[in-house]
Amino acid sequence: KLGEVKFEGNTVFPGNDLRASLPLKEGALLSDGAIDFGLQRIRALYGTKGYVYAAVSRRFERKEGQPVADVVVEIDEDQAYSVRRIDFVGNNLTQDEVLRREMNVTEGELIDKNALTRSMDKLRQLGYWQPTGEADLQPVTGTSQVDVKVHGDEQSRNEIQVGGGYSELDGGFFLASYSTRNFLGRGDSLNLFAQV
């Protein structure tokens, strides 16, 4: 069973805030899955403050003669990182500014991993430029900054329709339409329709 939960190496967050991330109460049966879930939540918590490389691990300390073990959460916080540059790769048609306006992280500010995840979701919802995988974080040597690189592929959202026919009342007719959701790479929709 779980005894105490102790934290070592934490300076950014007090132990009470970190303890709230672990779903087990003292005296409950120990569960590796629950402990690992709590550690992921602690890593995510550090990620919101720019500590994207914080290492969080745990060890057990058994109590002699009792079926009880304390959990010691060891944290190596590293340092907080800010965003130096955001680059997009694979946007041959879509302009950078169209993709940048979907980003919840900004150059020059502390990186927030949760905001970066939300940004990737927003980019996927555009429909005309699809990120491939997650954003790459590349530390800048000798600084506390990272470059964010987002790889993606253009998605064809152009549609052309051509039709025609003949009617005894009206005679022959011809119609054509063109629509796009990313006109000139600016993220604008354009619909043209002609009938003769």
PDB file of C-alpha atoms in Angstrom:
ATOM      1  CA  LYS A   1       0.000   0.000   0.000  1.00  0.00           C
ATOM      2  CA  LEU A   2       1.003   3.594  -0.467  1.00  0.00           C
ATOM      3  CA  GLY A   3       2.626   5.306   2.464  1.00  0.00           C
ATOM      4  CA  GLU A   4       3.846   8.859   1.923  1.00  0.00           C
ATOM      5  CA  VAL A   5       4.556  10.689  -1.316  1.00  0.00           C
ATOM      6  CA  LYS A   6       7.731  12.781  -1.182  1.00  0.00           C
ATOM      7  CA  PHE A   7       9.215  15.119  -3.764  1.00  0.00           C
ATOM      8  CA  GLU A   8      12.899  15.869  -4.347  1.00  0.00           C
ATOM      9  CA  GLY A   9      14.393  18.547  -6.579  1.00  0.00           C
ATOM     10  CA  ASN A  10      11.252  20.645  -7.041  1.00  0.00           C
ATOM     11  CA  THR A  11      11.714  24.413  -6.797  1.00  0.00           C
ATOM     12  CA  VAL A  12       9.184  25.680  -9.369  1.00  0.00           C
ATOM     13  CA  PHE A  13       6.090  24.045  -7.874  1.00  0.00           C
ATOM     14  CA  PRO A  14       5.418  23.327  -4.192  1.00  0.00           C
ATOM     15  CA  GLY A  15       4.922  19.713  -3.162  1.00  0.00           C
ATOM     16  CA  ASN A  16       1.186  20.218  -2.541  1.00  0.00           C
ATOM     17  CA  ASP A  17       0.624  21.265  -6.170  1.00  0.00           C
ATOM     18  CA  LEU A  18       2.578  18.270  -7.438  1.00  0.00           C
ATOM     19  CA  ARG A  19       0.822  15.890  -5.035  1.00  0.00           C
ATOM     20  CA  ALA A  20      -2.527  16.823  -6.582  1.00  0.00           C
ATOM     21  CA  SER A  21      -1.297  15.298  -9.864  1.00  0.00           C
ATOM     22  CA  LEU A  22      -0.993  11.807  -8.347  1.00  0.00           C
ATOM     23  CA  PRO A  23      -4.386  10.058  -8.255  1.00  0.00           C
ATOM     24  CA  LEU A  24      -3.561   7.719  -5.334  1.00  0.00           C
ATOM     25  CA  LYS A  25      -4.340   8.431  -1.693  1.00  0.00           C
ATOM     26  CA  GLU A  26      -2.242   7.242   1.218  1.00  0.00           C
ATOM     27  CA  GLY A  27      -3.253   3.699   2.179  1.00  0.00           C
ATOM     28  CA  ALA A  28      -4.484   2.793  -1.323  1.00  0.00           C
ATOM     29  CA  LEU A  29      -3.048  -0.188  -3.163  1.00  0.00           C
ATOM     30  CA  LEU A  30       0.017   0.816  -5.152  1.00  0.00           C
ATOM     31  CA  SER A  31      -0.539   0.846  -8.899  1.00  0.00           C
ATOM     32  CA  ASP A  32       2.276   1.399 -11.400  1.00  0.00           C
ATOM     33  CA  GLY A  33      -0.255   2.663 -13.941  1.00  0.00           C
ATOM     34  CA  ALA A  34      -1.635   5.296 -11.568  1.00  0.00           C
ATOM     35  CA  ILE A  35       1.864   6.407 -10.539  1.00  0.00           C
ATOM     36  CA  ASP A  36       3.016   6.672 -14.181  1.00  0.00           C
ATOM     37  CA  PHE A  37      -0.149   8.628 -15.058  1.00  0.00           C
ATOM     38  CA  GLY A  38       0.634  11.049 -12.220  1.00  0.00           C
ATOM     39  CA  LEU A  39       4.228  11.461 -13.428  1.00  0.00           C
ATOM     40  CA  GLN A  40       2.960  12.318 -16.923  1.00  0.00           C
ATOM     41  CA  ARG A  41       0.707  14.983 -15.403  1.00  0.00           C
ATOM     42  CA  ILE A  42       3.669  16.429 -13.480  1.00  0.00           C
ATOM     43  CA  ARG A  43       5.743  16.554 -16.685  1.00  0.00           C
ATOM     44  CA  ALA A  44       2.838  18.314 -18.424  1.00  0.00           C
ATOM     45  CA  LEU A  45       2.609  20.787 -15.533  1.00  0.00           C
ATOM     46  CA  TYR A  46       6.300  21.641 -15.910  1.00  0.00           C
ATOM     47  CA  GLY A  47       5.791  21.901 -19.684  1.00  0.00           C
ATOM     48  CA  THR A  48       3.319  24.757 -19.182  1.00  0.00           C
ATOM     49  CA  LYS A  49       6.064  26.863 -17.553  1.00  0.00           C
ATOM     50  CA  GLY A  50       8.750  26.328 -20.187  1.00  0.00           C
ATOM     51  CA  TYR A  51      10.458  23.360 -18.488  1.00  0.00           C
ATOM     52  CA  VAL A  52      10.109  21.123 -21.549  1.00  0.00           C
ATOM     53  CA  TYR A  53      13.112  18.961 -20.628  1.00  0.00           C
ATOM     54  CA  ALA A  54      12.203  18.365 -16.974  1.00  0.00           C
ATOM     55  CA  ALA A  55      12.928  14.745 -16.014  1.00  0.00           C
ATOM     56  CA  VAL A  56      10.479  13.154 -13.582  1.00  0.00           C
ATOM     57  CA  SER A  57      11.080   9.687 -12.150  1.00  0.00           C
ATOM     58  CA  ARG A  58      10.104   7.731  -9.032  1.00  0.00           C
ATOM     59  CA  ARG A  59      11.516   5.242  -6.611  1.00  0.00           C
ATOM     60  CA  PHE A  60       9.935   3.174  -3.864  1.00  0.00           C
ATOM     61  CA  GLU A  61      11.091   2.990  -0.250  1.00  0.00           C
ATOM     62  CA  ARG A  62       9.650  -0.071   1.489  1.00  0.00           C
ATOM     63  CA  LYS A  63       8.930   0.041   5.196  1.00  0.00           C
ATOM     64  CA  GLU A  64      10.428  -2.838   7.171  1.00  0.00           C
ATOM     65  CA  GLY A  65       7.919  -5.457   8.257  1.00  0.00           C
ATOM     66  CA  GLN A  66       4.933  -3.646   6.719  1.00  0.00           C
ATOM     67  CA  PRO A  67       3.196  -3.993   3.348  1.00  0.00           C
ATOM     68  CA  VAL A  68       3.687  -0.246   2.838  1.00  0.00           C
ATOM     69  CA  ALA A  69       5.996   1.705   0.532  1.00  0.00           C
ATOM     70  CA  ASP A  70       6.666   5.417   0.241  1.00  0.00           C
ATOM     71  CA  VAL A  71       6.953   6.911  -3.227  1.00  0.00           C
ATOM     72  CA  VAL A  72       9.750   9.408  -3.797  1.00  0.00           C
ATOM     73  CA  VAL A  73       9.286  11.520  -6.935  1.00  0.00           C
ATOM     74  CA  GLU A  74      12.661  12.781  -8.171  1.00  0.00           C
ATOM     75  CA  ILE A  75      12.580  15.862 -10.374  1.00  0.00           C
ATOM     76  CA  ASP A  76      15.423  17.297 -12.434  1.00  0.00           C
ATOM     77  CA  GLU A  77      13.873  20.595 -13.536  1.00  0.00           C
ATOM     78  CA  ASP A  78      16.652  21.638 -15.929  1.00  0.00           C
ATOM     79  CA  GLN A  79      15.703  25.207 -16.977  1.00  0.00           C
ATOM     80  CA  ALA A  80      12.835  27.128 -18.532  1.00  0.00           C
ATOM     81  CA  TYR A  81      13.071  27.574 -22.297  1.00  0.00           C
ATOM     82  CA  SER A  82      11.628  30.304 -24.472  1.00  0.00           C
ATOM     83  CA  VAL A  83      10.815  30.165 -28.179  1.00  0.00           C
ATOM     84  CA  ARG A  84      13.461  31.733 -30.390  1.00  0.00           C
ATOM     85  CA  ARG A  85      11.913  30.939 -33.764  1.00  0.00           C
ATOM     86  CA  ILE A  86       8.939  29.103 -35.263  1.00  0.00           C
ATOM     87  CA  ASP A  87       9.466  27.617 -38.729  1.00  0.00           C
ATOM     88  CA  PHE A  88       7.089  25.757 -41.030  1.00  0.00           C
ATOM     89  CA  VAL A  89       8.373  23.191 -43.528  1.00  0.00           C
ATOM     90  CA  GLY A  90       6.351  21.938 -46.496  1.00  0.00           C
ATOM     91  CA  ASN A  91       4.059  24.931 -46.993  1.00  0.00           C
ATOM     92  CA  ASN A  92       4.777  25.516 -50.669  1.00  0.00           C
ATOM     93  CA  LEU A  93       1.466  27.310 -51.265  1.00  0.00           C
ATOM     94  CA  THR A  94       0.137  28.333 -47.853  1.00  0.00           C
ATOM     95  CA  GLN A  95       1.737  31.505 -46.528  1.00  0.00           C
ATOM     96  CA  ASP A  96       3.545  31.487 -43.171  1.00  0.00           C
ATOM     97  CA  GLU A  97       1.265  34.138 -41.665  1.00  0.00           C
ATOM     98  CA  VAL A  98      -1.781  31.917 -42.268  1.00  0.00           C
ATOM     99  CA  LEU A  99      -0.165  29.125 -40.231  1.00  0.00           C
ATOM    100  CA  ARG A 100       1.285  31.447 -37.572  1.00  0.00           C
ATOM    101  CA  ARG A 101      -2.127  32.834 -36.671  1.00  0.00           C
ATOM    102  CA  GLU A 102      -3.136  29.318 -35.546  1.00  0.00           C
ATOM    103  CA  MET A 103      -0.197  29.073 -33.130  1.00  0.00           C
ATOM    104  CA  ASN A 104      -0.829  29.588 -29.411  1.00  0.00           C
ATOM    105  CA  VAL A 105       2.909  29.938 -28.741  1.00  0.00           C
ATOM    106  CA  THR A 106       4.794  33.100 -29.610  1.00  0.00           C
ATOM    107  CA  GLU A 107       8.417  33.808 -30.397  1.00  0.00           C
ATOM    108  CA  GLY A 108      10.213  35.353 -27.426  1.00  0.00           C
ATOM    109  CA  GLU A 109       7.879  33.870 -24.784  1.00  0.00           C
ATOM    110  CA  LEU A 110       8.287  30.827 -22.557  1.00  0.00           C
ATOM    111  CA  ILE A 111       7.225  27.698 -24.383  1.00  0.00           C
ATOM    112  CA  ASP A 112       4.034  26.070 -23.183  1.00  0.00           C
ATOM    113  CA  LYS A 113       3.770  22.414 -24.260  1.00  0.00           C
ATOM    114  CA  ASN A 114      -0.010  22.347 -23.764  1.00  0.00           C
ATOM    115  CA  ALA A 115      -0.429  25.450 -25.931  1.00  0.00           C
ATOM    116  CA  LEU A 116       1.834  23.860 -28.564  1.00  0.00           C
ATOM    117  CA  THR A 117      -0.350  20.722 -28.596  1.00  0.00           C
ATOM    118  CA  ARG A 118      -3.470  22.876 -29.028  1.00  0.00           C
ATOM    119  CA  SER A 119      -1.724  24.729 -31.872  1.00  0.00           C
ATOM    120  CA  MET A 120      -1.036  21.467 -33.700  1.00  0.00           C
ATOM    121  CA  ASP A 121      -4.705  20.514 -33.338  1.00  0.00           C
ATOM    122  CA  LYS A 122      -5.755  23.876 -34.801  1.00  0.00           C
ATOM    123  CA  LEU A 123      -3.394  23.401 -37.756  1.00  0.00           C
ATOM    124  CA  ARG A 124      -4.898  19.960 -38.430  1.00  0.00           C
ATOM    125  CA  GLN A 125      -8.375  21.500 -38.509  1.00  0.00           C
ATOM    126  CA  LEU A 126      -7.448  23.980 -41.257  1.00  0.00           C
ATOM    127  CA  GLY A 127      -7.972  21.293 -43.867  1.00  0.00           C
ATOM    128  CA  TYR A 128      -5.561  22.683 -46.463  1.00  0.00           C
ATOM    129  CA  TRP A 129      -2.225  22.197 -44.656  1.00  0.00           C
ATOM    130  CA  GLN A 130      -1.728  19.036 -42.619  1.00  0.00           C
ATOM    131  CA  PRO A 131       1.069  18.702 -40.017  1.00  0.00           C
ATOM    132  CA  THR A 132       2.966  15.427 -40.217  1.00  0.00           C
ATOM    133  CA  GLY A 133       3.655  14.325 -36.662  1.00  0.00           C
ATOM    134  CA  GLU A 134       4.354  16.584 -33.713  1.00  0.00           C
ATOM    135  CA  ALA A 135       6.378  19.809 -33.675  1.00  0.00           C
ATOM    136  CA  ASP A 136      10.158  19.388 -33.308  1.00  0.00           C
ATOM    137  CA  LEU A 137      11.826  21.295 -30.478  1.00  0.00           C
ATOM    138  CA  GLN A 138      15.480  22.026 -31.218  1.00  0.00           C
ATOM    139  CA  PRO A 139      17.525  23.562 -28.375  1.00  0.00           C
ATOM    140  CA  VAL A 140      19.750  26.478 -29.378  1.00  0.00           C
ATOM    141  CA  THR A 141      23.267  25.749 -28.135  1.00  0.00           C
ATOM    142  CA  GLY A 142      24.467  27.984 -25.309  1.00  0.00           C
ATOM    143  CA  THR A 143      21.067  29.573 -24.664  1.00  0.00           C
ATOM    144  CA  SER A 144      17.816  28.786 -22.893  1.00  0.00           C
ATOM    145  CA  GLN A 145      15.891  28.933 -26.166  1.00  0.00           C
ATOM    146  CA  VAL A 146      14.398  26.420 -28.566  1.00  0.00           C
ATOM    147  CA  ASP A 147      13.457  26.575 -32.220  1.00  0.00           C
ATOM    148  CA  VAL A 148      10.058  25.096 -33.040  1.00  0.00           C
ATOM    149  CA  LYS A 149       9.895  23.372 -36.417  1.00  0.00           C
ATOM    150  CA  VAL A 150       6.551  22.159 -37.778  1.00  0.00           C
ATOM    151  CA  HIS A 151       6.587  19.813 -40.780  1.00  0.00           C
ATOM    152  CA  GLY A 152       3.497  19.410 -42.929  1.00  0.00           C
ATOM    153  CA  ASP A 153       2.029  18.774 -46.355  1.00  0.00           C
ATOM    154  CA  GLU A 154      -0.256  20.830 -48.549  1.00  0.00           C
ATOM    155  CA  GLN A 155      -3.710  19.309 -48.980  1.00  0.00           C
ATOM    156  CA  SER A 156      -5.493  19.870 -52.282  1.00  0.00           C
ATOM    157  CA  ARG A 157      -8.753  21.684 -51.587  1.00  0.00           C
ATOM    158  CA  ASN A 158      -9.513  22.810 -55.153  1.00  0.00           C
ATOM    159  CA  GLU A 159     -12.635  21.582 -56.889  1.00  0.00           C
ATOM    160  CA  ILE A 160     -13.581  22.018 -60.550  1.00  0.00           C
ATOM    161  CA  GLN A 161     -16.913  20.941 -62.004  1.00  0.00           C
ATOM    162  CA  VAL A 162     -17.992  21.096 -65.615  1.00  0.00           C
ATOM    163  CA  GLY A 163     -21.370  20.085 -67.001  1.00  0.00           C
ATOM    164  CA  GLY A 164     -23.787  20.642 -69.808  1.00  0.00           C
ATOM    165  CA  GLY A 165     -26.884  19.357 -71.479  1.00  0.00           C
ATOM    166  CA  TYR A 166     -29.737  19.987 -73.854  1.00  0.00           C
ATOM    167  CA  SER A 167     -33.389  20.703 -73.247  1.00  0.00           C
ATOM    168  CA  GLU A 168     -36.188  21.112 -75.825  1.00  0.00           C
ATOM    169  CA  LEU A 169     -37.473  24.184 -73.990  1.00  0.00           C
ATOM    170  CA  ASP A 170     -34.207  26.020 -73.354  1.00  0.00           C
ATOM    171  CA  GLY A 171     -31.858  24.423 -75.853  1.00  0.00           C
ATOM    172  CA  GLY A 172     -28.258  23.686 -74.919  1.00  0.00           C
ATOM    173  CA  PHE A 173     -26.653  24.834 -71.685  1.00  0.00           C
ATOM    174  CA  PHE A 174     -23.187  24.729 -70.169  1.00  0.00           C
ATOM    175  CA  LEU A 175     -22.114  25.213 -66.568  1.00  0.00           C
ATOM    176  CA  ALA A 176     -18.798  25.319 -64.764  1.00  0.00           C
ATOM    177  CA  SER A 177     -17.705  25.961 -61.194  1.00  0.00           C
ATOM    178  CA  TYR A 178     -14.436  26.366 -59.345  1.00  0.00           C
ATOM    179  CA  SER A 179     -13.933  26.465 -55.567  1.00  0.00           C
ATOM    180  CA  THR A 180     -10.914  26.556 -53.291  1.00  0.00           C
ATOM    181  CA  ARG A 181     -10.428  26.876 -49.537  1.00  0.00           C
ATOM    182  CA  ASN A 182      -6.910  28.325 -49.788  1.00  0.00           C
ATOM    183  CA  PHE A 183      -6.962  31.018 -52.476  1.00  0.00           C
ATOM    184  CA  LEU A 184      -3.431  32.284 -53.244  1.00  0.00           C
ATOM    185  CA  GLY A 185      -2.220  30.518 -50.086  1.00  0.00           C
ATOM    186  CA  ARG A 186      -3.954  33.068 -47.831  1.00  0.00           C
ATOM    187  CA  GLY A 187      -6.502  30.718 -46.285  1.00  0.00           C
ATOM    188  CA  ASP A 188      -9.397  32.460 -48.056  1.00  0.00           C
ATOM    189  CA  SER A 189     -12.290  30.629 -49.707  1.00  0.00           C
ATOM    190  CA  LEU A 190     -13.218  31.411 -53.317  1.00  0.00           C
ATOM    191  CA  ASN A 191     -16.216  30.079 -55.266  1.00  0.00           C
ATOM    192  CA  LEU A 192     -16.886  30.862 -58.940  1.00  0.00           C
ATOM    193  CA  PHE A 193     -19.912  29.617 -60.879  1.00  0.00           C
ATOM    194  CA  ALA A 194     -20.880  30.246 -64.493  1.00  0.00           C
ATOM    195  CA  GLN A 195     -23.853  29.051 -66.522  1.00  0.00           C
ATOM    196  CA  VAL A 196     -24.552  29.765 -70.184  1.00  0.00           C
TER     197      VAL A 196
END
